[in-house]
């Protein structure tokens, strides 16, 4: 086990002292510590423990107690730092869970005071109501916290106009290493209420003055300089003293309140997407585009264009904004109050491009929704690149060097030559406007050669940055990756001055030690996630096929800790985290725990432990991560793998067996519907099933019905004519036995559309075909594989003749396009996957192409509120639902912006999970449904979604096919 994550003895004395003193939770178990051992960097260091302060008093107590035990303290926000800033062998304080409120908001003064755990996006949502925003917007805005932003002195795409975080911080309240509070701002040193702070800052202002010449000559003259400490901020006649703490990475003091300067939100934005045939031509032209006065000029290189085209989340946007096959794009944004002025700016941009040899090379993007999609691609550039499968990944260690624009093309050429010299290549993106291009060479950090190459490249890049008078650390701070290079960049005298700053604030080295000054070796493999003896031998024989990732370990390692799963709005991922706010219940936390367990770093048997099951229990297998995670982490499939191993070792509880075997006994249960439905009719029966089986008495169970019987005689493959009109209607277990009216409506709608329906039965003449979904949910992979085989064998002959397979239940039908590939040979599955469509996908495709029409009556402006099933979202099928509904004349379709409904199959029925299930529904779906008018339609294609809406909002939700059926003319 590599040194950085050795299971050092649990400090129970420290743990007990913290538990007695703090209002917030304290966790010292190995699983929690392991989840906090990493950030978005290559590093991994096991902390002594983790605490979740709720107040300044909690932070003070934690500092005092940690000091008495000789344990350092590391502050942490979202844990998205890329250089190892918020990790270390001390007590980690996670400010993001509780210490995250808005302290004060002054619209007239345009200021806000926040706790360090507050997320940038949350403040901007509040500020937007008053036409304001905090203008430093990193790509991690959906989850990054202000503590992390001030700690790293974050920037963002629009720093050309708004500067860095340091330029937008007005004051800070903070705690010294021993818990004493003080405040710094733009007032005179002598006015400070804290005598200690007054004396300290007097000395440090004098220190800055003493080194004025060095500061003025050695500090890089580029906007993007965040290395070392901000001694330059103490040189003005009236300095803002809080600016010394900005960029200090929690090594000097811990902020408890941050007062921010807000800016007016621009009324309009206009974007021009500039196309270039070569990377160098984009770099050479950047300085001329910046001269036009935009607020941002952002690079998207060929690597991102190629990889992004393979990711469903970005494919459509990239196709929308690219003409031909450009090598690189520059996204140029103008902002202001007059849209006509911005349109003139775009014309000037077009002319500038033409003047430099690129006529007709600008795609204008004026619509806010399109702009948001484009920025979504740009903000995901890093994660798109990290979606590369295999051991070689783009590695962060020189990624935010900044050089003057006149040297940008030569610098990037020189760095590319360094990569080629060392047998690798780099991926470029980001802030061309300020000469701060993010670049990551592709290295295998599981090897000693990878670490050696990283050092060689870093040292040569440092030499290049010095030659071009740039900054080695331009945005993401020093941390572990770059603190070694502070002295080469700033020289010995300034580095000793930085050490004096550290010692003045933190003489005992209690706060985030080994960062910025007196650093760790950045290539020490014992500090890395993939240490010298890293391996993933568990599980020895996976239940599913993970060959696409090079094994189960490779799939788990796709998580790079970027933290997109921590976002609280938009998309689906991650619904359980949105309820609990716990790292344990976010995709990243689960992936980290799996990686540590299968590599033996959490002890023998960790993979099939109760702690591992607890980590995955609230994963609802929504597949939101499959779509929303830019690196493609598929936690739903990983959970299947875990459950297979867990239940193989420990057995399958009765409740899980009942759910798993549902398709097998459903034909018999339907015959006994009156008896089976007594559970929700007899007094006390529901409570008895809760006690015996674990089904919550607060939920009614689905009602067994007379099953759907497809009309017509069984067909043969020879009946397929192959003209695009042949359809096999797949009747899933849930609609077949609980809501047959949906399948009956589907028959009528397909007939009205002129389709030929083929009744297909299994070869053995037994029970109906099944996708195996219920078996997968229990980890019964062999049973699921058997179901997949009998279903594939039955459908394949029809597909081979040209028939398409249409289904109603997203979780079932889409199994053909997903898990079947992990169960059966790809070559056999592919034809079925290509032919399998949700009924709305089938209809929408043919409506758009003109292959079919439906005779639909005008609905007179009736409103339909549409909720999307998680799997529909994961497979980009929501557009098809809207297309199908919008084909109904006079129907006003209004999508509900919602995450998972919270039911997720059997999850919402569990006595242990019903509260979380309902809380997920209350995040957005159920409140939206309650606001719907009494005559409005509520549309939801998922069986579970409809049940949640019924239970939580008292409304009947309809499958889209029933809406279409009701609208059929005649």
Short mmCIF file of N, CA, C and O in Angstrom, two decimals, residues 853-956:
data_model
loop_
_atom_site.label_atom_id
_atom_site.label_comp_id
_atom_site.label_asym_id
_atom_site.label_seq_id
_atom_site.Cartn_x
_atom_site.Cartn_y
_atom_site.Cartn_z
N UNK A 853 -47.41 10.37 -40.43
CA UNK A 853 -48.17 11.46 -39.80
C UNK A 853 -49.26 10.81 -38.96
O UNK A 853 -49.66 9.67 -39.20
N UNK A 854 -49.72 11.55 -37.99
CA UNK A 854 -50.82 11.08 -37.16
C UNK A 854 -52.00 12.05 -37.30
O UNK A 854 -51.79 13.27 -37.29
N UNK A 855 -53.21 11.53 -37.42
CA UNK A 855 -54.39 12.40 -37.48
C UNK A 855 -54.75 12.90 -36.08
O UNK A 855 -55.41 12.20 -35.31
N UNK A 856 -54.32 14.09 -35.74
CA UNK A 856 -54.44 14.59 -34.37
C UNK A 856 -55.36 15.80 -34.31
O UNK A 856 -55.28 16.70 -35.16
N UNK A 857 -56.17 15.84 -33.27
CA UNK A 857 -57.12 16.94 -33.08
C UNK A 857 -56.46 18.09 -32.33
O UNK A 857 -55.59 17.88 -31.48
N UNK A 858 -56.93 19.30 -32.63
CA UNK A 858 -56.44 20.49 -31.94
C UNK A 858 -56.89 20.47 -30.48
O UNK A 858 -58.04 20.19 -30.16
N UNK A 859 -55.96 20.78 -29.58
CA UNK A 859 -56.23 20.73 -28.14
C UNK A 859 -56.58 22.08 -27.55
O UNK A 859 -56.73 22.21 -26.32
N UNK A 860 -56.66 23.09 -28.40
CA UNK A 860 -57.14 24.39 -27.95
C UNK A 860 -56.28 25.08 -26.92
O UNK A 860 -56.78 25.79 -26.05
N UNK A 861 -54.97 24.87 -26.96
CA UNK A 861 -54.07 25.56 -26.03
C UNK A 861 -53.90 24.86 -24.69
O UNK A 861 -53.34 25.45 -23.75
N UNK A 862 -54.31 23.63 -24.59
CA UNK A 862 -54.15 22.90 -23.32
C UNK A 862 -52.66 22.73 -23.01
O UNK A 862 -51.84 22.52 -23.89
N UNK A 863 -52.33 22.82 -21.74
CA UNK A 863 -50.93 22.77 -21.31
C UNK A 863 -50.57 21.34 -20.92
O UNK A 863 -51.33 20.65 -20.24
N UNK A 864 -49.39 20.91 -21.35
CA UNK A 864 -48.84 19.61 -20.95
C UNK A 864 -47.50 19.83 -20.28
O UNK A 864 -46.55 20.33 -20.90
N UNK A 865 -47.42 19.50 -18.99
CA UNK A 865 -46.17 19.62 -18.23
C UNK A 865 -45.41 18.30 -18.36
O UNK A 865 -45.92 17.24 -17.95
N UNK A 866 -44.22 18.37 -18.89
CA UNK A 866 -43.47 17.16 -19.25
C UNK A 866 -42.30 16.92 -18.30
O UNK A 866 -41.40 17.75 -18.18
N UNK A 867 -42.32 15.77 -17.64
CA UNK A 867 -41.20 15.33 -16.80
C UNK A 867 -40.46 14.21 -17.53
O UNK A 867 -41.08 13.25 -18.00
N UNK A 868 -39.15 14.33 -17.59
CA UNK A 868 -38.35 13.32 -18.28
C UNK A 868 -37.83 12.25 -17.34
O UNK A 868 -37.35 12.55 -16.24
N UNK A 869 -37.95 11.00 -17.75
CA UNK A 869 -37.34 9.89 -17.03
C UNK A 869 -35.82 10.03 -17.11
O UNK A 869 -35.28 10.48 -18.13
N UNK A 870 -35.13 9.66 -16.04
CA UNK A 870 -33.67 9.83 -16.01
C UNK A 870 -32.99 9.15 -17.19
O UNK A 870 -32.03 9.68 -17.76
N UNK A 871 -33.46 7.96 -17.55
CA UNK A 871 -32.80 7.25 -18.64
C UNK A 871 -33.09 7.92 -19.99
O UNK A 871 -32.25 7.86 -20.90
N UNK A 872 -34.24 8.53 -20.12
CA UNK A 872 -34.49 9.32 -21.33
C UNK A 872 -33.46 10.44 -21.45
O UNK A 872 -32.93 10.72 -22.54
N UNK A 873 -33.19 11.09 -20.34
CA UNK A 873 -32.21 12.18 -20.35
C UNK A 873 -30.82 11.64 -20.63
O UNK A 873 -30.05 12.24 -21.39
N UNK A 874 -30.48 10.51 -20.01
CA UNK A 874 -29.15 9.94 -20.19
C UNK A 874 -28.88 9.57 -21.64
O UNK A 874 -27.74 9.64 -22.10
N UNK A 875 -29.93 9.18 -22.35
CA UNK A 875 -29.76 8.76 -23.75
C UNK A 875 -30.25 9.83 -24.73
O UNK A 875 -30.51 9.53 -25.88
N UNK A 876 -30.34 11.06 -24.24
CA UNK A 876 -30.66 12.21 -25.10
C UNK A 876 -31.98 12.00 -25.85
O UNK A 876 -32.08 12.33 -27.03
N UNK A 877 -32.97 11.43 -25.18
CA UNK A 877 -34.24 11.13 -25.83
C UNK A 877 -35.33 12.15 -25.54
O UNK A 877 -36.45 12.00 -26.03
N UNK A 878 -35.03 13.17 -24.73
CA UNK A 878 -36.09 14.12 -24.37
C UNK A 878 -36.55 14.95 -25.55
O UNK A 878 -37.71 15.36 -25.61
N UNK A 879 -35.66 15.21 -26.49
CA UNK A 879 -36.05 15.96 -27.67
C UNK A 879 -37.14 15.23 -28.45
O UNK A 879 -38.06 15.86 -29.01
N UNK A 880 -37.06 13.91 -28.46
CA UNK A 880 -38.06 13.12 -29.18
C UNK A 880 -39.43 13.22 -28.52
O UNK A 880 -40.46 13.29 -29.19
N UNK A 881 -39.47 13.22 -27.20
CA UNK A 881 -40.75 13.34 -26.49
C UNK A 881 -41.40 14.68 -26.83
O UNK A 881 -42.60 14.75 -27.11
N UNK A 882 -40.59 15.72 -26.81
CA UNK A 882 -41.14 17.05 -27.10
C UNK A 882 -41.61 17.14 -28.55
O UNK A 882 -42.66 17.73 -28.84
N UNK A 883 -40.85 16.54 -29.46
CA UNK A 883 -41.26 16.54 -30.86
C UNK A 883 -42.59 15.84 -31.04
O UNK A 883 -43.48 16.33 -31.76
N UNK A 884 -42.75 14.70 -30.40
CA UNK A 884 -44.00 13.94 -30.52
C UNK A 884 -45.17 14.72 -29.95
O UNK A 884 -46.25 14.78 -30.55
N UNK A 885 -44.98 15.34 -28.79
CA UNK A 885 -46.06 16.09 -28.18
C UNK A 885 -46.40 17.36 -28.97
O UNK A 885 -47.57 17.75 -29.08
N UNK A 886 -45.37 18.00 -29.49
CA UNK A 886 -45.60 19.24 -30.25
C UNK A 886 -46.29 18.97 -31.58
O UNK A 886 -46.77 19.91 -32.23
N UNK A 887 -46.34 17.71 -31.97
CA UNK A 887 -47.08 17.38 -33.19
C UNK A 887 -48.58 17.48 -32.97
O UNK A 887 -49.36 17.54 -33.92
N UNK A 888 -49.00 17.52 -31.70
CA UNK A 888 -50.43 17.66 -31.37
C UNK A 888 -50.81 19.13 -31.51
O UNK A 888 -50.29 19.98 -30.77
N UNK A 889 -51.69 19.47 -32.41
CA UNK A 889 -52.07 20.88 -32.60
C UNK A 889 -52.65 21.47 -31.31
O UNK A 889 -53.43 20.81 -30.61
N UNK A 890 -52.25 22.69 -30.99
CA UNK A 890 -52.83 23.40 -29.87
C UNK A 890 -52.43 22.86 -28.52
O UNK A 890 -53.10 23.16 -27.51
N UNK A 891 -51.36 22.08 -28.44
CA UNK A 891 -50.89 21.56 -27.15
C UNK A 891 -49.65 22.35 -26.76
O UNK A 891 -48.65 22.38 -27.48
N UNK A 892 -49.71 23.01 -25.61
CA UNK A 892 -48.61 23.83 -25.11
C UNK A 892 -47.71 22.96 -24.23
O UNK A 892 -48.06 22.66 -23.09
N UNK A 893 -46.56 22.56 -24.76
CA UNK A 893 -45.67 21.63 -24.07
C UNK A 893 -44.67 22.41 -23.23
O UNK A 893 -43.92 23.25 -23.75
N UNK A 894 -44.64 22.14 -21.93
CA UNK A 894 -43.75 22.84 -21.00
C UNK A 894 -42.91 21.83 -20.22
O UNK A 894 -43.40 21.20 -19.27
N UNK A 895 -41.65 21.67 -20.61
CA UNK A 895 -40.79 20.73 -19.89
C UNK A 895 -40.56 21.19 -18.45
O UNK A 895 -40.43 22.38 -18.17
N UNK A 896 -40.55 20.25 -17.53
CA UNK A 896 -40.24 20.52 -16.13
C UNK A 896 -38.75 20.33 -15.94
O UNK A 896 -38.21 19.26 -16.25
N UNK A 897 -38.06 21.35 -15.46
CA UNK A 897 -36.62 21.25 -15.19
C UNK A 897 -36.46 20.49 -13.88
O UNK A 897 -36.61 21.03 -12.80
N UNK A 898 -36.18 19.19 -13.99
CA UNK A 898 -36.14 18.36 -12.80
C UNK A 898 -35.02 17.34 -12.90
O UNK A 898 -34.59 16.96 -13.98
N UNK A 899 -34.58 16.90 -11.75
CA UNK A 899 -33.64 15.80 -11.65
C UNK A 899 -34.46 14.52 -11.54
O UNK A 899 -35.59 14.44 -12.00
N UNK A 900 -33.91 13.50 -10.89
CA UNK A 900 -34.62 12.23 -10.72
C UNK A 900 -35.88 12.44 -9.90
O UNK A 900 -35.89 13.20 -8.92
N UNK A 901 -36.95 11.73 -10.26
CA UNK A 901 -38.20 11.84 -9.51
C UNK A 901 -38.04 11.29 -8.10
O UNK A 901 -38.79 11.66 -7.20
N UNK A 902 -37.07 10.38 -7.91
CA UNK A 902 -36.82 9.82 -6.59
C UNK A 902 -37.34 8.42 -6.37
O UNK A 902 -37.04 7.79 -5.36
N UNK A 903 -38.14 7.90 -7.31
CA UNK A 903 -38.66 6.54 -7.14
C UNK A 903 -37.62 5.50 -7.58
O UNK A 903 -37.32 4.57 -6.84
N UNK A 904 -37.14 5.62 -8.80
CA UNK A 904 -36.10 4.75 -9.31
C UNK A 904 -36.39 3.28 -9.03
O UNK A 904 -35.70 2.62 -8.26
N UNK A 905 -37.44 2.78 -9.66
CA UNK A 905 -37.80 1.39 -9.46
C UNK A 905 -38.23 1.14 -8.03
O UNK A 905 -39.12 1.80 -7.49
N UNK A 906 -37.55 0.20 -7.37
CA UNK A 906 -37.94 -0.19 -6.02
C UNK A 906 -37.39 0.75 -4.96
O UNK A 906 -37.81 0.67 -3.79
N UNK A 907 -36.50 1.65 -5.31
CA UNK A 907 -35.87 2.52 -4.32
C UNK A 907 -36.91 3.30 -3.51
O UNK A 907 -36.84 3.39 -2.28
N UNK A 908 -37.89 3.85 -4.18
CA UNK A 908 -38.88 4.68 -3.52
C UNK A 908 -39.86 3.91 -2.66
O UNK A 908 -40.62 4.51 -1.89
N UNK A 909 -39.86 2.57 -2.78
CA UNK A 909 -40.75 1.75 -1.97
C UNK A 909 -40.11 1.30 -0.67
O UNK A 909 -40.78 0.78 0.22
N UNK A 910 -38.79 1.46 -0.54
CA UNK A 910 -38.09 0.94 0.62
C UNK A 910 -38.37 1.74 1.88
O UNK A 910 -38.41 2.97 1.86
N UNK A 911 -38.56 1.05 2.98
CA UNK A 911 -38.80 1.73 4.26
C UNK A 911 -37.59 2.56 4.66
O UNK A 911 -37.73 3.61 5.28
N UNK A 912 -36.38 2.11 4.28
CA UNK A 912 -35.16 2.82 4.65
C UNK A 912 -34.85 3.98 3.71
O UNK A 912 -34.04 4.84 4.04
N UNK A 913 -35.47 3.99 2.55
CA UNK A 913 -35.12 5.00 1.54
C UNK A 913 -36.27 5.91 1.14
O UNK A 913 -36.09 6.82 0.34
N UNK A 914 -37.45 5.71 1.71
CA UNK A 914 -38.60 6.51 1.26
C UNK A 914 -38.41 7.99 1.54
O UNK A 914 -38.81 8.85 0.75
N UNK A 915 -37.78 8.33 2.68
CA UNK A 915 -37.60 9.75 2.98
C UNK A 915 -36.70 10.43 1.96
O UNK A 915 -36.98 11.56 1.51
N UNK A 916 -35.62 9.76 1.59
CA UNK A 916 -34.74 10.31 0.56
C UNK A 916 -35.47 10.37 -0.78
O UNK A 916 -35.35 11.33 -1.54
N UNK A 917 -36.26 9.34 -1.06
CA UNK A 917 -37.03 9.31 -2.31
C UNK A 917 -37.96 10.52 -2.40
O UNK A 917 -38.00 11.22 -3.43
N UNK A 918 -38.71 10.78 -1.35
CA UNK A 918 -39.63 11.91 -1.36
C UNK A 918 -38.88 13.24 -1.42
O UNK A 918 -39.32 14.18 -2.09
N UNK A 919 -37.74 13.30 -0.73
CA UNK A 919 -36.95 14.54 -0.75
C UNK A 919 -36.44 14.82 -2.16
O UNK A 919 -36.37 15.97 -2.59
N UNK A 920 -36.08 13.78 -2.90
CA UNK A 920 -35.66 13.97 -4.30
C UNK A 920 -36.80 14.54 -5.12
O UNK A 920 -36.62 15.46 -5.93
N UNK A 921 -37.99 14.00 -4.92
CA UNK A 921 -39.14 14.51 -5.65
C UNK A 921 -39.45 15.96 -5.32
O UNK A 921 -39.88 16.73 -6.18
N UNK A 922 -39.20 16.34 -4.07
CA UNK A 922 -39.50 17.71 -3.64
C UNK A 922 -38.46 18.72 -4.12
O UNK A 922 -38.68 19.93 -3.99
N UNK A 923 -37.32 18.27 -4.64
CA UNK A 923 -36.31 19.21 -5.13
C UNK A 923 -36.87 20.10 -6.23
O UNK A 923 -36.59 21.29 -6.28
N UNK A 924 -37.66 19.52 -7.13
CA UNK A 924 -38.18 20.32 -8.24
C UNK A 924 -39.45 19.74 -8.85
O UNK A 924 -40.39 20.47 -9.16
N UNK A 925 -39.50 18.42 -9.01
CA UNK A 925 -40.62 17.81 -9.73
C UNK A 925 -41.96 18.04 -9.05
O UNK A 925 -42.90 18.57 -9.66
N UNK A 926 -42.08 17.63 -7.81
CA UNK A 926 -43.39 17.70 -7.15
C UNK A 926 -43.89 19.13 -6.98
O UNK A 926 -45.08 19.40 -7.21
N UNK A 927 -43.04 20.09 -6.58
CA UNK A 927 -43.53 21.48 -6.54
C UNK A 927 -44.02 21.97 -7.89
O UNK A 927 -45.03 22.70 -7.97
N UNK A 928 -43.34 21.58 -8.96
CA UNK A 928 -43.76 22.01 -10.29
C UNK A 928 -45.12 21.41 -10.66
O UNK A 928 -45.97 22.08 -11.25
N UNK A 929 -45.33 20.15 -10.32
CA UNK A 929 -46.60 19.50 -10.64
C UNK A 929 -47.74 20.14 -9.84
O UNK A 929 -48.85 20.34 -10.36
N UNK A 930 -47.48 20.49 -8.59
CA UNK A 930 -48.52 21.11 -7.77
C UNK A 930 -48.96 22.47 -8.34
O UNK A 930 -50.10 22.90 -8.13
N UNK A 931 -48.06 23.12 -9.04
CA UNK A 931 -48.39 24.42 -9.62
C UNK A 931 -49.19 24.29 -10.91
O UNK A 931 -49.73 25.28 -11.42
N UNK A 932 -49.26 23.08 -11.46
CA UNK A 932 -49.99 22.88 -12.72
C UNK A 932 -51.48 23.14 -12.52
O UNK A 932 -52.05 22.85 -11.45
N UNK A 933 -52.11 23.67 -13.54
CA UNK A 933 -53.54 23.93 -13.48
C UNK A 933 -54.34 22.65 -13.41
O UNK A 933 -53.88 21.59 -13.85
N UNK A 934 -55.55 22.72 -12.89
CA UNK A 934 -56.37 21.50 -12.73
C UNK A 934 -56.69 20.80 -14.05
O UNK A 934 -56.90 19.59 -14.07
N UNK A 935 -56.74 21.54 -15.14
CA UNK A 935 -57.04 20.93 -16.44
C UNK A 935 -55.78 20.64 -17.25
O UNK A 935 -55.88 20.13 -18.37
N UNK A 936 -54.64 20.97 -16.70
CA UNK A 936 -53.38 20.70 -17.40
C UNK A 936 -53.07 19.21 -17.40
O UNK A 936 -53.48 18.47 -16.49
N UNK A 937 -52.34 18.78 -18.41
CA UNK A 937 -51.84 17.41 -18.45
C UNK A 937 -50.48 17.35 -17.76
O UNK A 937 -49.70 18.30 -17.82
N UNK A 938 -50.21 16.24 -17.12
CA UNK A 938 -48.87 15.95 -16.60
C UNK A 938 -48.40 14.70 -17.32
O UNK A 938 -49.07 13.67 -17.29
N UNK A 939 -47.26 14.81 -17.97
CA UNK A 939 -46.77 13.72 -18.82
C UNK A 939 -45.47 13.18 -18.25
O UNK A 939 -44.54 13.94 -17.97
N UNK A 940 -45.41 11.87 -18.08
CA UNK A 940 -44.20 11.22 -17.59
C UNK A 940 -44.17 9.80 -18.15
O UNK A 940 -45.13 9.04 -17.97
N UNK A 941 -43.11 9.43 -18.82
CA UNK A 941 -43.05 8.13 -19.48
C UNK A 941 -42.62 7.01 -18.56
O UNK A 941 -42.76 5.84 -18.91
N UNK A 942 -42.07 7.32 -17.41
CA UNK A 942 -41.61 6.27 -16.50
C UNK A 942 -42.69 5.80 -15.55
O UNK A 942 -43.40 6.61 -14.94
N UNK A 943 -42.83 4.50 -15.41
CA UNK A 943 -43.79 3.95 -14.46
C UNK A 943 -43.55 4.49 -13.05
O UNK A 943 -44.48 4.91 -12.36
N UNK A 944 -42.28 4.47 -12.63
CA UNK A 944 -41.95 4.95 -11.29
C UNK A 944 -42.24 6.44 -11.16
O UNK A 944 -42.71 6.90 -10.12
N UNK A 945 -41.94 7.19 -12.20
CA UNK A 945 -42.19 8.64 -12.16
C UNK A 945 -43.67 8.93 -11.95
O UNK A 945 -44.06 9.80 -11.16
N UNK A 946 -44.51 8.17 -12.67
CA UNK A 946 -45.95 8.39 -12.53
C UNK A 946 -46.42 8.05 -11.11
O UNK A 946 -47.29 8.73 -10.55
N UNK A 947 -45.85 7.02 -10.54
CA UNK A 947 -46.23 6.64 -9.17
C UNK A 947 -45.82 7.73 -8.18
O UNK A 947 -46.57 8.06 -7.26
N UNK A 948 -44.61 8.27 -8.35
CA UNK A 948 -44.15 9.33 -7.44
C UNK A 948 -45.03 10.56 -7.55
O UNK A 948 -45.38 11.19 -6.54
N UNK A 949 -45.40 10.92 -8.77
CA UNK A 949 -46.26 12.09 -8.97
C UNK A 949 -47.62 11.86 -8.33
O UNK A 949 -48.20 12.77 -7.70
N UNK A 950 -48.13 10.64 -8.44
CA UNK A 950 -49.42 10.32 -7.82
C UNK A 950 -49.33 10.42 -6.30
O UNK A 950 -50.18 11.04 -5.65
N UNK A 951 -48.29 9.82 -5.73
CA UNK A 951 -48.16 9.80 -4.27
C UNK A 951 -47.81 11.17 -3.71
O UNK A 951 -48.31 11.57 -2.65
N UNK A 952 -46.92 11.89 -4.41
CA UNK A 952 -46.40 13.12 -3.86
C UNK A 952 -47.18 14.37 -4.19
O UNK A 952 -47.12 15.36 -3.45
N UNK A 953 -47.94 14.33 -5.30
CA UNK A 953 -48.67 15.53 -5.72
C UNK A 953 -50.15 15.27 -5.96
O UNK A 953 -50.89 16.20 -6.28
N UNK A 954 -50.57 14.02 -5.85
CA UNK A 954 -51.98 13.71 -6.03
C UNK A 954 -52.49 13.92 -7.44
O UNK A 954 -53.69 14.17 -7.64
N UNK A 955 -51.61 13.81 -8.42
CA UNK A 955 -52.01 14.00 -9.82
C UNK A 955 -51.76 12.73 -10.61
O UNK A 955 -50.79 12.00 -10.35
N UNK A 956 -52.60 12.48 -11.61
CA UNK A 956 -52.36 11.36 -12.52
C UNK A 956 -51.46 11.85 -13.65
O UNK A 956 -51.78 12.84 -14.32
#
